[in-house]
Amino acid sequence: MGGQYRITGNKYPRMRRPRRRGRLAFLAVASVTALGVIGWGTLQLIDVFTGGGKSASAVGTKGECAPKAAPTASPSPASAARTLPKPGQITVNVLNATARTGLAKQTADELKKRGFRIGRVDNATKEFDKKVKGTGILLGSASSMNTSLPVLATQLAGAERRADARKGADVDLIIGDGFKQLTAQAAADKALAALYAPPPPPETTKKGC
């Protein structure tokens, strides 16, 4: 074969190695995929740090508006009204400390009409005889200061309340020089009704929610 027929150029097959175009295309696709995964992960992290805060805030707001139980309060005179005795459960000794005769019996009869139980009707002892200047004294045990005496006091406005060392449940109404008559029955009944009235229920929810 002479120089005239020598093969030159690169147009004939297998004269050079073929370019690796397929490998380059694979690397390009893999790079794009990796970038997409990284971007998606970044968006998820942003959502966690922003959206999560909003949820926590919303939960906190709802919690503040949740109904709250009413605090336990110590018993008040109004809440103790249900345990006060009725007039028919109270025995009253009516004692006259004035110089006017028959006043103890007259007062005892009126109290009986109003539903009270009557015990002893007599003159007051030397401790009180002619020594009570006001309308009267209501006298009983220490426990009666918050039970029987408030009920009896509705029948004689302005009477002084005292406690002594007695053990019994009976109470004394000692009539003083300033006594004219028992409180008018209509006014006494109104005072009794207010005494036995239950207290209003406490609020259990927070206002403004």
Coordinates of C-alpha atoms in Angstrom, one line a residue:
M1 CA 0.0 0.0 0.0
G2 CA 1.6 3.2 -1.1
G3 CA 1.4 6.6 0.5
Q4 CA -1.4 7.5 -1.9
Y5 CA -3.7 5.2 0.0
R6 CA -2.7 6.1 3.6
I7 CA -5.6 6.6 5.9
T8 CA -5.7 10.0 7.5
G9 CA -8.3 11.9 9.6
N10 CA -10.7 10.6 12.3
K11 CA -13.8 9.9 10.3
Y12 CA -13.3 6.2 10.4
P13 CA -14.6 4.1 13.3
R14 CA -12.5 3.1 16.2
M15 CA -9.7 5.5 15.3
R16 CA -10.3 7.3 18.7
R17 CA -12.0 6.4 22.0
P18 CA -15.7 7.6 22.0
R19 CA -16.5 10.4 24.4
R20 CA -18.2 9.5 27.7
R21 CA -21.3 11.5 27.2
G22 CA -23.6 9.1 29.1
R23 CA -21.5 9.4 32.3
L24 CA -21.6 13.1 32.2
A25 CA -25.4 13.1 31.8
F26 CA -25.7 10.8 34.9
L27 CA -23.5 13.1 37.0
A28 CA -25.6 16.1 36.0
V29 CA -28.9 14.4 36.9
A30 CA -27.4 13.3 40.3
S31 CA -26.3 16.8 41.0
V32 CA -29.7 18.3 40.3
T33 CA -31.3 15.6 42.5
A34 CA -29.0 16.3 45.4
L35 CA -29.6 20.0 45.2
G36 CA -33.4 19.4 45.3
V37 CA -33.1 17.2 48.4
I38 CA -31.0 19.8 50.1
G39 CA -33.5 22.6 49.3
W40 CA -36.4 20.5 50.5
G41 CA -34.7 19.8 53.8
T42 CA -33.9 23.5 54.2
L43 CA -37.6 24.3 53.8
Q44 CA -38.6 21.7 56.3
L45 CA -36.2 23.2 58.9
I46 CA -37.6 26.7 58.3
D47 CA -41.1 25.4 58.7
V48 CA -40.2 23.7 62.0
F49 CA -38.6 26.8 63.5
T50 CA -41.4 29.2 62.3
G51 CA -44.6 27.2 62.2
G52 CA -43.9 25.3 65.4
G53 CA -43.7 28.6 67.4
K54 CA -47.1 29.7 66.1
S55 CA -48.7 26.4 67.3
A56 CA -47.1 26.8 70.7
S57 CA -48.4 30.3 71.0
A58 CA -51.9 29.3 70.0
V59 CA -51.9 26.5 72.5
G60 CA -50.7 28.9 75.2
T61 CA -53.5 31.4 74.4
K62 CA -56.2 28.7 74.6
G63 CA -54.8 27.5 77.9
E64 CA -55.1 31.0 79.4
C65 CA -58.8 31.1 78.5
A66 CA -59.6 27.7 79.9
P67 CA -62.2 27.7 82.7
K68 CA -60.6 28.0 86.1
A69 CA -62.0 26.4 89.3
A70 CA -63.2 28.8 91.9
P71 CA -60.8 29.1 94.8
T72 CA -61.8 27.5 98.0
A73 CA -62.9 30.2 100.4
S74 CA -63.2 30.1 104.2
P75 CA -66.8 29.8 105.4
S76 CA -68.5 33.2 105.7
P77 CA -71.5 34.2 107.8
A78 CA -73.6 34.1 104.6
S79 CA -72.5 30.5 103.7
A80 CA -73.2 29.4 107.3
A81 CA -76.9 30.5 107.0
R82 CA -78.1 27.1 106.0
T83 CA -76.9 25.7 109.4
L84 CA -78.6 28.4 111.5
P85 CA -81.3 27.0 113.8
K86 CA -85.0 27.8 113.1
P87 CA -86.9 29.7 115.8
G88 CA -88.7 26.5 116.9
Q89 CA -85.3 25.0 117.7
I90 CA -84.3 27.8 120.1
T91 CA -85.3 27.9 123.7
V92 CA -85.5 31.5 125.1
N93 CA -85.5 32.4 128.8
V94 CA -87.2 35.8 129.1
L95 CA -85.9 37.8 132.1
N96 CA -87.1 41.3 133.2
A97 CA -84.3 43.6 134.4
T98 CA -86.6 46.7 134.6
A99 CA -89.0 48.0 137.3
R100 CA -92.0 47.4 135.1
T101 CA -94.0 44.3 136.1
G102 CA -95.4 41.8 133.7
L103 CA -93.0 42.7 130.9
A104 CA -91.3 39.4 130.8
K105 CA -94.5 37.4 130.3
Q106 CA -95.8 39.8 127.7
T107 CA -92.6 39.5 125.7
A108 CA -92.5 35.7 126.1
D109 CA -96.0 35.4 124.8
E110 CA -95.1 37.4 121.7
L111 CA -92.0 35.4 121.0
K112 CA -94.0 32.2 121.3
K113 CA -96.4 33.4 118.7
R114 CA -93.4 34.0 116.4
G115 CA -92.3 30.4 116.7
F116 CA -89.7 30.4 119.5
R117 CA -89.7 28.0 122.3
I118 CA -90.1 29.6 125.7
G119 CA -88.1 28.4 128.8
R120 CA -88.0 30.3 132.0
V121 CA -90.0 33.6 132.5
D122 CA -88.8 35.5 135.5
N123 CA -87.0 38.6 136.9
A124 CA -83.3 39.1 136.0
T125 CA -80.6 38.0 138.4
K126 CA -78.8 40.6 140.6
E127 CA -76.0 40.8 138.1
F128 CA -78.4 42.4 135.6
D129 CA -81.4 43.7 137.6
K130 CA -81.8 47.5 137.1
K131 CA -78.4 47.5 135.4
V132 CA -79.4 47.2 131.7
K133 CA -79.8 50.6 130.2
G134 CA -80.4 49.6 126.5
T135 CA -83.2 47.7 124.9
G136 CA -81.8 44.4 126.2
I137 CA -79.1 41.8 126.3
L138 CA -79.0 38.5 124.4
L139 CA -77.0 36.0 126.5
G140 CA -75.9 32.5 125.6
S141 CA -72.9 30.1 125.3
A142 CA -69.9 30.9 123.1
S143 CA -71.2 28.6 120.3
S144 CA -74.6 30.4 120.3
M145 CA -72.9 33.7 119.2
N146 CA -72.9 32.4 115.6
T147 CA -76.1 30.3 115.8
S148 CA -79.0 31.0 118.1
L149 CA -78.3 34.6 119.1
P150 CA -78.2 36.0 115.5
V151 CA -81.7 34.5 115.0
L152 CA -83.0 35.9 118.2
A153 CA -81.5 39.3 117.4
T154 CA -83.9 39.7 114.5
Q155 CA -86.7 40.0 117.1
L156 CA -85.1 42.8 119.1
A157 CA -83.1 45.4 117.2
G158 CA -80.2 47.0 119.0
A159 CA -79.9 44.3 121.7
E160 CA -76.4 43.6 122.9
R161 CA -75.0 40.1 122.5
R162 CA -72.9 38.4 125.1
A163 CA -71.5 34.9 125.9
D164 CA -71.1 33.3 129.2
A165 CA -69.8 29.9 130.5
R166 CA -73.1 28.0 130.3
K167 CA -73.2 24.5 128.8
G168 CA -76.8 24.4 127.7
A169 CA -78.2 25.5 124.3
D170 CA -80.8 27.8 125.8
V171 CA -80.4 31.6 125.5
D172 CA -81.6 34.5 127.6
L173 CA -83.4 37.6 126.5
I174 CA -82.8 40.1 129.3
I175 CA -85.1 43.1 129.0
G176 CA -83.5 46.5 129.7
D177 CA -84.8 50.0 130.5
G178 CA -84.8 51.1 126.9
F179 CA -87.1 48.3 125.8
K180 CA -90.5 49.3 124.4
Q181 CA -91.5 46.3 122.3
L182 CA -90.1 43.6 120.1
T183 CA -89.2 44.5 116.5
A184 CA -92.4 44.7 114.3
Q185 CA -93.1 41.2 113.0
A186 CA -92.9 42.2 109.3
A187 CA -89.4 43.7 109.8
A188 CA -88.4 40.7 111.9
D189 CA -89.5 38.3 109.3
K190 CA -87.6 40.2 106.6
A191 CA -84.5 40.1 108.7
L192 CA -84.9 36.3 109.2
A193 CA -85.3 35.8 105.5
A194 CA -82.1 37.7 104.8
L195 CA -80.3 35.7 107.4
Y196 CA -81.3 32.3 105.9
A197 CA -80.7 33.4 102.3
P198 CA -78.0 31.3 100.6
P199 CA -75.0 33.2 99.2
P200 CA -74.7 33.7 95.4
P201 CA -72.6 31.1 93.6
P202 CA -69.0 32.1 92.9
E203 CA -67.8 32.7 89.3
T204 CA -65.8 29.8 87.8
T205 CA -64.7 31.2 84.4
K206 CA -62.3 33.9 83.5
K207 CA -64.0 37.0 81.9
G208 CA -63.0 38.2 78.5
C209 CA -62.2 34.8 76.9

